Short mmCIF file of N, CA and C and ligand atoms in Angstrom, two decimals:
data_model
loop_
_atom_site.label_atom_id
_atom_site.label_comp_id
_atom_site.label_asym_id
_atom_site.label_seq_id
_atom_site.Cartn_x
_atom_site.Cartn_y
_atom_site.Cartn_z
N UNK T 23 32.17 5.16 -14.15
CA UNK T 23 31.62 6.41 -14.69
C UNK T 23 30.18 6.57 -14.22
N UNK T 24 29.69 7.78 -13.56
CA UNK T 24 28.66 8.02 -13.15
C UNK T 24 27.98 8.42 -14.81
N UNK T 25 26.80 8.05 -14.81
CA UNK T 25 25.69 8.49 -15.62
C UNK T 25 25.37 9.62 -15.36
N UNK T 26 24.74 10.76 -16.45
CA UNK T 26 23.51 11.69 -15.75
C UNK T 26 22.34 11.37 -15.83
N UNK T 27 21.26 11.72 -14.97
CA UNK T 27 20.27 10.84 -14.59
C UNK T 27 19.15 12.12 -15.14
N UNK T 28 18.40 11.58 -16.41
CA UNK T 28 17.14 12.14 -16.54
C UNK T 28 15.71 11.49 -15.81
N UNK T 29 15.49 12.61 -14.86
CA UNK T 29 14.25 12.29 -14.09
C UNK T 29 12.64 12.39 -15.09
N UNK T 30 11.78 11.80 -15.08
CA UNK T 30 10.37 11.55 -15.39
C UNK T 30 9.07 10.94 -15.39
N UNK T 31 8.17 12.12 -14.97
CA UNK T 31 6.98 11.83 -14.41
C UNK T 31 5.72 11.15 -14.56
N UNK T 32 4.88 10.39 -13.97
CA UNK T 32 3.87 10.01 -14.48
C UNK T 32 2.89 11.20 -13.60
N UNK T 33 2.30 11.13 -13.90
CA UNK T 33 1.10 12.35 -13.16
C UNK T 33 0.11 12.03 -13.52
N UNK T 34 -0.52 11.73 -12.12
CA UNK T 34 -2.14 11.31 -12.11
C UNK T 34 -3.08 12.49 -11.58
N UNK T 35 -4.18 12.34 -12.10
CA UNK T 35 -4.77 12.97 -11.73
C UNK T 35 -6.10 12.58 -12.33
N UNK T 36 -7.56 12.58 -11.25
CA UNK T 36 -8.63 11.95 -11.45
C UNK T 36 -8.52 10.83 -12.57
N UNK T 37 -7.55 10.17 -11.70
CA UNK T 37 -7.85 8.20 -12.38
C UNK T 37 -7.21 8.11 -13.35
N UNK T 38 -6.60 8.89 -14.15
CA UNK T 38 -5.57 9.18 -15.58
C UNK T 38 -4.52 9.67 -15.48
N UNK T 39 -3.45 8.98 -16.27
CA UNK T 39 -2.19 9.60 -16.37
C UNK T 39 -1.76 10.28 -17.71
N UNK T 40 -0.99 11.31 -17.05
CA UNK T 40 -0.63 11.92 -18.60
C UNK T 40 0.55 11.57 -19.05
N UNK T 41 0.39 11.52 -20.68
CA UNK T 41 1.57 11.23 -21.68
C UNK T 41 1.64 12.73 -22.22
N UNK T 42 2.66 12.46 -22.98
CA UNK T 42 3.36 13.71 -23.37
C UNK T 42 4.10 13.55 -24.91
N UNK T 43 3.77 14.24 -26.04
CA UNK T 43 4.27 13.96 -27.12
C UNK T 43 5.72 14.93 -28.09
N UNK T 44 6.69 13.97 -27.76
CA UNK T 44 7.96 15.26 -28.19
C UNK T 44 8.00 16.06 -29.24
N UNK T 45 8.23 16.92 -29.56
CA UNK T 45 8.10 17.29 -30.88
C UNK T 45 9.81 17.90 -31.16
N UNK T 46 10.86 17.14 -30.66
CA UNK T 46 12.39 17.33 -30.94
C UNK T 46 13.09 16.49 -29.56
N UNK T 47 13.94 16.05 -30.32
CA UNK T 47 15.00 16.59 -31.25
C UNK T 47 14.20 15.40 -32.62
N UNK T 48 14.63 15.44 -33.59
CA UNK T 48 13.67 15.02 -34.77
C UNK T 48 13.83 13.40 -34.84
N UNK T 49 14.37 12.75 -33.78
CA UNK T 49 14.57 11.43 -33.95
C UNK T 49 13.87 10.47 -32.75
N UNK T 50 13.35 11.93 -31.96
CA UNK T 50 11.75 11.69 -31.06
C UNK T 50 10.91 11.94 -31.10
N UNK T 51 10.83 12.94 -31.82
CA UNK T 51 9.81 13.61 -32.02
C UNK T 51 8.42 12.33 -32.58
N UNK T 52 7.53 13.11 -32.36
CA UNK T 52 6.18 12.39 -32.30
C UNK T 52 6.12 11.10 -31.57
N UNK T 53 7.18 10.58 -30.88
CA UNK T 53 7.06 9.47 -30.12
C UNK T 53 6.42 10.60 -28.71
N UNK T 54 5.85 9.71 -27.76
CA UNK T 54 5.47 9.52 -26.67
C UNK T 54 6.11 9.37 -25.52
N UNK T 55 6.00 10.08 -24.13
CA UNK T 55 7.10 10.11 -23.14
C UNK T 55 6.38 10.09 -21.67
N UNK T 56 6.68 9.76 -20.71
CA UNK T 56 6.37 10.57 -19.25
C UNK T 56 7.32 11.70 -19.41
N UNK T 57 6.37 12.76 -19.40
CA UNK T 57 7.48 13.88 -19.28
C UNK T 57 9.13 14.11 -18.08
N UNK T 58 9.67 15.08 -18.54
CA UNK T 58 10.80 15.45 -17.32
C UNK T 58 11.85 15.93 -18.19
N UNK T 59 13.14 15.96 -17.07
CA UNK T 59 14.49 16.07 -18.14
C UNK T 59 15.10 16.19 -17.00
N UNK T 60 16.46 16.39 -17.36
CA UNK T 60 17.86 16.48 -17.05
C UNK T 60 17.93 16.46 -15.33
N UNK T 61 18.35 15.89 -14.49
CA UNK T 61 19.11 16.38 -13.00
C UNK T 61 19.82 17.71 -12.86
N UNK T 62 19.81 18.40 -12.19
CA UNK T 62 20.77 19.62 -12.36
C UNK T 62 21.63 19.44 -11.05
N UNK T 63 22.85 19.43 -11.27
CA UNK T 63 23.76 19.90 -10.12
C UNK T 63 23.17 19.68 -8.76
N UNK T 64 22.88 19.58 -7.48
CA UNK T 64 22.85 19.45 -5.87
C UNK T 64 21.11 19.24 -6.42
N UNK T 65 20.45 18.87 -7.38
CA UNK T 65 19.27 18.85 -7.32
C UNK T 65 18.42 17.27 -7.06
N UNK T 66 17.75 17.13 -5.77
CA UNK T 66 17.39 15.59 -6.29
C UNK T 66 16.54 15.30 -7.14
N UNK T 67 16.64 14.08 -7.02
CA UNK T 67 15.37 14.02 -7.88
C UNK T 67 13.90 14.87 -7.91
N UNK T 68 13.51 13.81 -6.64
CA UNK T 68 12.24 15.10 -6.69
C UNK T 68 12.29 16.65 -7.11
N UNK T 69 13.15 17.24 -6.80
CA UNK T 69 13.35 18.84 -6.85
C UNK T 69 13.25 18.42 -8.79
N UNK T 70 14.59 17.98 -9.33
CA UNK T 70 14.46 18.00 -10.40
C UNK T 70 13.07 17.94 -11.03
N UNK T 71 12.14 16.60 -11.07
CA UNK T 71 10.71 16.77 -11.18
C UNK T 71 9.73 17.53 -11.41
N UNK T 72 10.00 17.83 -10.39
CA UNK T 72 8.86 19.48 -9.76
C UNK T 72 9.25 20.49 -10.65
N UNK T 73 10.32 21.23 -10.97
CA UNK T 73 10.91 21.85 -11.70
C UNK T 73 10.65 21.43 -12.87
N UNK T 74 10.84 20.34 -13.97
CA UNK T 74 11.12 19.98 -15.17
C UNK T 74 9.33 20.36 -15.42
N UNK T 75 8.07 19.25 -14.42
CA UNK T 75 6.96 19.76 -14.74
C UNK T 75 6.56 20.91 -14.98
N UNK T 76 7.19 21.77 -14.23
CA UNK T 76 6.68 23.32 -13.96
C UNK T 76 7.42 24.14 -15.40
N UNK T 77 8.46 24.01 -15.44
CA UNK T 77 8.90 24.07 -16.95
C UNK T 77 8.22 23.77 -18.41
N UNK T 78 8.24 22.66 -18.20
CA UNK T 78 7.55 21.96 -19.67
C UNK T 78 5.59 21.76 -19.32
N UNK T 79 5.10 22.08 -18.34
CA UNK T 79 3.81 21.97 -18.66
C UNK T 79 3.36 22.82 -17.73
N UNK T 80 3.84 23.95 -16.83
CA UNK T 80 3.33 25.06 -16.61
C UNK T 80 2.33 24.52 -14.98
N UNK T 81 2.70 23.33 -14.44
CA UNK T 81 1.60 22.84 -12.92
C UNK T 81 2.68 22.62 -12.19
N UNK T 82 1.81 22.34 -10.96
CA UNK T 82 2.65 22.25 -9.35
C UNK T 82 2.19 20.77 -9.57
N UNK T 83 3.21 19.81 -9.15
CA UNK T 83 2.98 18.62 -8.96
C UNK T 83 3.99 18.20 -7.53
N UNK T 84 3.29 16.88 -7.04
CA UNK T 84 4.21 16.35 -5.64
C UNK T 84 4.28 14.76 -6.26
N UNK T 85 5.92 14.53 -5.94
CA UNK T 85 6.40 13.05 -6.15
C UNK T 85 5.52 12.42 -5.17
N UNK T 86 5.16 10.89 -5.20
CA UNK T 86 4.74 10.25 -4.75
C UNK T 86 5.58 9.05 -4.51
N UNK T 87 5.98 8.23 -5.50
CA UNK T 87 7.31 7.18 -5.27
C UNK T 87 7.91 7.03 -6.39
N UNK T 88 8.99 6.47 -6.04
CA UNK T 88 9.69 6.07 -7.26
C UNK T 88 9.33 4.75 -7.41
N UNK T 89 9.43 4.69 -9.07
CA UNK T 89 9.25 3.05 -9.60
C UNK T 89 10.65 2.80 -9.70
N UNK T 90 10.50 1.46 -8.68
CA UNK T 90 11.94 0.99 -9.14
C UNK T 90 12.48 0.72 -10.54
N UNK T 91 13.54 0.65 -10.44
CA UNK T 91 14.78 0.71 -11.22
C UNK T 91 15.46 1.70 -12.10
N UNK T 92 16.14 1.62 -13.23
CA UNK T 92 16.66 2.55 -13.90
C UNK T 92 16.73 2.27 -15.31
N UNK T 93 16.52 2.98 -16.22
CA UNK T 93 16.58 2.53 -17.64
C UNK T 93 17.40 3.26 -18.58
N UNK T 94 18.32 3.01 -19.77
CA UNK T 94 18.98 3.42 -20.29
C UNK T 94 18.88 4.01 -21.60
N UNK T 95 19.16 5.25 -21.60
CA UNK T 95 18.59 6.47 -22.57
C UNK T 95 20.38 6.39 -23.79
N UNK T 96 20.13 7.81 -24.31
CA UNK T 96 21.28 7.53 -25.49
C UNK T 96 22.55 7.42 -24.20
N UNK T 97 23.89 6.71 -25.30
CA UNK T 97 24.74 6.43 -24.22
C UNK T 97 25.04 7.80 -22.46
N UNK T 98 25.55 7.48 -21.94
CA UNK T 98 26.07 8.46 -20.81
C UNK T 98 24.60 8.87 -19.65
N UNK T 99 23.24 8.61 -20.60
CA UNK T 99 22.11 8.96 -19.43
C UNK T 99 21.44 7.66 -19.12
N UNK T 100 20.86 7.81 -17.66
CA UNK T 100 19.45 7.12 -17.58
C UNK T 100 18.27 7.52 -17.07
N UNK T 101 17.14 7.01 -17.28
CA UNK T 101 16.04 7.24 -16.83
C UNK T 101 15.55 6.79 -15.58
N UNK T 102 14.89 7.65 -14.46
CA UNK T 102 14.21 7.50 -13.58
C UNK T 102 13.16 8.15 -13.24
N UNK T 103 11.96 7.13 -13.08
CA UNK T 103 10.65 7.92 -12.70
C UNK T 103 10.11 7.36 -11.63
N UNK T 104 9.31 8.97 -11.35
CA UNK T 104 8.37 9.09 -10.15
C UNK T 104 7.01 9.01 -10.69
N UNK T 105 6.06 8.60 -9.70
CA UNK T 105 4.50 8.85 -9.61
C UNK T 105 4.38 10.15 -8.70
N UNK T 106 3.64 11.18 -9.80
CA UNK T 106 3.45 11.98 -9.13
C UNK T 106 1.70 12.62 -9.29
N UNK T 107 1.43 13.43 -8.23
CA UNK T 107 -0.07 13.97 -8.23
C UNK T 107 0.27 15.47 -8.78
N UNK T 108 -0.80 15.44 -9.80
CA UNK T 108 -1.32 16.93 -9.96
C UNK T 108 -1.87 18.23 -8.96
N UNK T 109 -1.03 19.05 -8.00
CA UNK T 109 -1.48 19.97 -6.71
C UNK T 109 -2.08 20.79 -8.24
N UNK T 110 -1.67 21.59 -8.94
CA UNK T 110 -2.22 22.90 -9.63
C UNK T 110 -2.58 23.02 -10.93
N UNK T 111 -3.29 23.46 -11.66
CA UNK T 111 -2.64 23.94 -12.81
C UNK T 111 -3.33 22.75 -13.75
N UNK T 112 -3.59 23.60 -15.17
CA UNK T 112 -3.82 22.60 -16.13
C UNK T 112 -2.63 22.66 -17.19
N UNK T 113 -2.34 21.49 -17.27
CA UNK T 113 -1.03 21.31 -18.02
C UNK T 113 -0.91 21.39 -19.51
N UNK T 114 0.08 22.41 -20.13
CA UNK T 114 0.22 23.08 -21.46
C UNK T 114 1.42 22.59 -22.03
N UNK T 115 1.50 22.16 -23.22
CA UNK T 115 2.51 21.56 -23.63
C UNK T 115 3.72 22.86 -24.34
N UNK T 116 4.32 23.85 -23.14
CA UNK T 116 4.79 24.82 -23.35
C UNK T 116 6.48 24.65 -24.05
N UNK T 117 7.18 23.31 -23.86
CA UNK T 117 8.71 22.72 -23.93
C UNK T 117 8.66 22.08 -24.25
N UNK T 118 9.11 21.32 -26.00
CA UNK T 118 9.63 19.85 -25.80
C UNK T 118 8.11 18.93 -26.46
N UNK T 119 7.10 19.56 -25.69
CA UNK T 119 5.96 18.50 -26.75
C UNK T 119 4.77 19.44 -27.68
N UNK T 120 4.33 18.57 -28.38
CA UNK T 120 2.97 19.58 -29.10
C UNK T 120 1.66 18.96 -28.78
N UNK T 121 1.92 17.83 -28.13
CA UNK T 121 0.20 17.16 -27.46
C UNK T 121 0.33 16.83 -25.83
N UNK T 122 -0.37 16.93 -26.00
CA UNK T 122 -0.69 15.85 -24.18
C UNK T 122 -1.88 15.22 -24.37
N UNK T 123 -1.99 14.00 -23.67
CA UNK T 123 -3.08 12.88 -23.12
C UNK T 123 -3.16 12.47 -22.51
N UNK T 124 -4.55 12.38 -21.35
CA UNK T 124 -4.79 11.54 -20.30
C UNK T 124 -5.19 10.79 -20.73
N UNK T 125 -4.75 9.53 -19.69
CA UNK T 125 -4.94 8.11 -20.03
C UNK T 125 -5.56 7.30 -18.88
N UNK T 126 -6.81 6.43 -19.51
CA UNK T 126 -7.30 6.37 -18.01
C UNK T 126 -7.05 4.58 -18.07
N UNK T 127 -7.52 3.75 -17.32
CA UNK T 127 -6.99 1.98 -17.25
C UNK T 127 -7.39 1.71 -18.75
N UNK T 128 -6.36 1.03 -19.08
CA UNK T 128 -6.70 0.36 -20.03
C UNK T 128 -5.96 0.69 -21.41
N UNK T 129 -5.29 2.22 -21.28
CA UNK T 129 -5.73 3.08 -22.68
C UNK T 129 -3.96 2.91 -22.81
N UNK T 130 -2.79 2.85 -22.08
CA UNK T 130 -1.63 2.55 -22.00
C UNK T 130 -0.86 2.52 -23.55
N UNK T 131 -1.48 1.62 -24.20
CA UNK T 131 -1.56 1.27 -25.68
C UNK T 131 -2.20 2.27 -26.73
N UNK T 132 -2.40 3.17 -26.03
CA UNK T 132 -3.32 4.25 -27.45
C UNK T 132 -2.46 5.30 -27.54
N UNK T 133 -0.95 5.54 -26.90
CA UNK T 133 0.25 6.19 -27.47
C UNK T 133 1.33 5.37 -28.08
N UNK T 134 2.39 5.84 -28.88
CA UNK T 134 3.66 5.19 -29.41
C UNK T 134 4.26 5.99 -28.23
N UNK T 135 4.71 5.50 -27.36
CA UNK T 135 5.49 5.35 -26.46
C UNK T 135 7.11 5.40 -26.54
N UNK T 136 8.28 5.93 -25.99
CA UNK T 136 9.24 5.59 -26.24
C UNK T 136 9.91 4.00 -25.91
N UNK T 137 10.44 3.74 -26.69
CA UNK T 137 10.86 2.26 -26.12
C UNK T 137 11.62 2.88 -24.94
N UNK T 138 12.36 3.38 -23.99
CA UNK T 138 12.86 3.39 -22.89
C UNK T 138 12.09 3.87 -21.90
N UNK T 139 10.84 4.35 -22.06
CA UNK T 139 9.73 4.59 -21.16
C UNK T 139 8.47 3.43 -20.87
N UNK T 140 8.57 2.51 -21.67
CA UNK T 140 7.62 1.52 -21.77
C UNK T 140 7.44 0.29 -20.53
N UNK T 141 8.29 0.17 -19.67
CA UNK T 141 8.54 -0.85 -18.66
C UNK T 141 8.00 0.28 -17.58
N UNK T 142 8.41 1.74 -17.35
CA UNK T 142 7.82 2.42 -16.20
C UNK T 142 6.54 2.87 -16.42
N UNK T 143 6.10 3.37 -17.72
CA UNK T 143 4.74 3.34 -18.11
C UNK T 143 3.78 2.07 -17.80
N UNK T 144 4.25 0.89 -18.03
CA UNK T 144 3.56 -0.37 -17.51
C UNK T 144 3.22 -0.33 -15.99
N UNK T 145 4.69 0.05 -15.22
CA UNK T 145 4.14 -0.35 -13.74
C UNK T 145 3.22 0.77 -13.30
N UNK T 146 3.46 2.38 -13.77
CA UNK T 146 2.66 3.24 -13.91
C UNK T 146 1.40 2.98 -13.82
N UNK T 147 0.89 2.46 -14.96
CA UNK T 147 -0.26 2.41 -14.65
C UNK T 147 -1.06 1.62 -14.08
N UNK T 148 -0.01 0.29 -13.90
CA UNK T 148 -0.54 -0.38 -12.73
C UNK T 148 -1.01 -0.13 -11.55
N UNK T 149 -0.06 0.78 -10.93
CA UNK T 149 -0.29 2.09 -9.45
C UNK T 149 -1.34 3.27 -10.22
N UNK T 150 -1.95 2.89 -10.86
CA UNK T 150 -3.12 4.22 -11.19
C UNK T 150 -4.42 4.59 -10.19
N UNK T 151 -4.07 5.57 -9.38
CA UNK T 151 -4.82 5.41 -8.31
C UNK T 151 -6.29 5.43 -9.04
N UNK T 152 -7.71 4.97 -8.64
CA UNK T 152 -8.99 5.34 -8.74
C UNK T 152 -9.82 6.62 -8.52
N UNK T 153 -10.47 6.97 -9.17
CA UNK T 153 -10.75 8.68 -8.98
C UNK T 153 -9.80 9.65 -8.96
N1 DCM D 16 13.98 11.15 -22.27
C1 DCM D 16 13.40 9.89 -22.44
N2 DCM D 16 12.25 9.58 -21.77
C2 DCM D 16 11.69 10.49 -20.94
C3 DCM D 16 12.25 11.77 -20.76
C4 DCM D 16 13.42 12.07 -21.45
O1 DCM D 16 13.92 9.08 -23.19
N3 DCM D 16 10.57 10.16 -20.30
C5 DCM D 16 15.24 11.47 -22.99
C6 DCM D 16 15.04 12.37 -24.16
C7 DCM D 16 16.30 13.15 -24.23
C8 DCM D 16 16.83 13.18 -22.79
O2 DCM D 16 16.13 12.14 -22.12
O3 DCM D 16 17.24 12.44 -25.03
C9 DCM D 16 16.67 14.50 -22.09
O4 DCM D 16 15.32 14.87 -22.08
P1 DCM D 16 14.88 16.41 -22.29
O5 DCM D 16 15.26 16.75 -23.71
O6 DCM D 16 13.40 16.38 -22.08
O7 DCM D 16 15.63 17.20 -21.28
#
């Protein structure tokens, strides 16, 4: 059985990455996320990405790489994320969250995080570019 694959982003921009805070469905809400969502049909990843950002926080962003591996969301999905750069736009929590936060080295720990985002958030910010 193929999975469907929810794609999600880390996005840097000047030395910080942003988190993203759900505000639904009510059993995520106020937890903490790299934003994204769903694959659609002939869409890859990246495309998915670009799209989900531009959706839920209103900027142009470009994938950069994927962090390896894959992580497992409620049964039937999984998670995969990209590092991506901020091209446009200041990001509005228009879908899905009621906060956003940049996070600059160190700060990783100053969101509740989802437990299935917490291993790509780690290597995340390991790859946190400088400036
Ligand atoms: N999801 C997650 N971690 C992310 C992004 C999404 O666990 N970084 C989960 C939350 C939802 C599902 O994936 O159950 C679909 O996300 P969305 O509702 O944003 O489309």
């Amino acid at each position: 059985m193929n999975d469907r694959v929810v794609v999600a982003g880390a996005v840097y921009d000047q030395g910080r990455m942003l988190a993203a805070r759900r505000s639904a469905p009510p059993e995520l809400a106020g937890r903490w996320e790299l934003p994204g969502g769903k694959l659609e049909p002939g869409e890859t990843g990246e495309q998915a990405l670009v799209r989900e950002l531009r959706e839920e926080l209103g900027v142009e962003t470009e994938p950069l790489e994927r962090i390896p591996g894959e992580w497992p969301l409620a049964p039937g999905y999984v998670l995969r994320v990209w590092t991506a750069r901020l091209v446009s736009g200041v990001p509005a929590p228009l879908q899905d969250h009621d906060e956003l936060r940049w996070l600059g080295p160190g700060e990783s720990d100053a969101v509740d995080w989802l437990d299935q985002d917490r291993p790509a958030v780690a290597e995340a910010m390991r790859r946190l570019p400088t400036g």
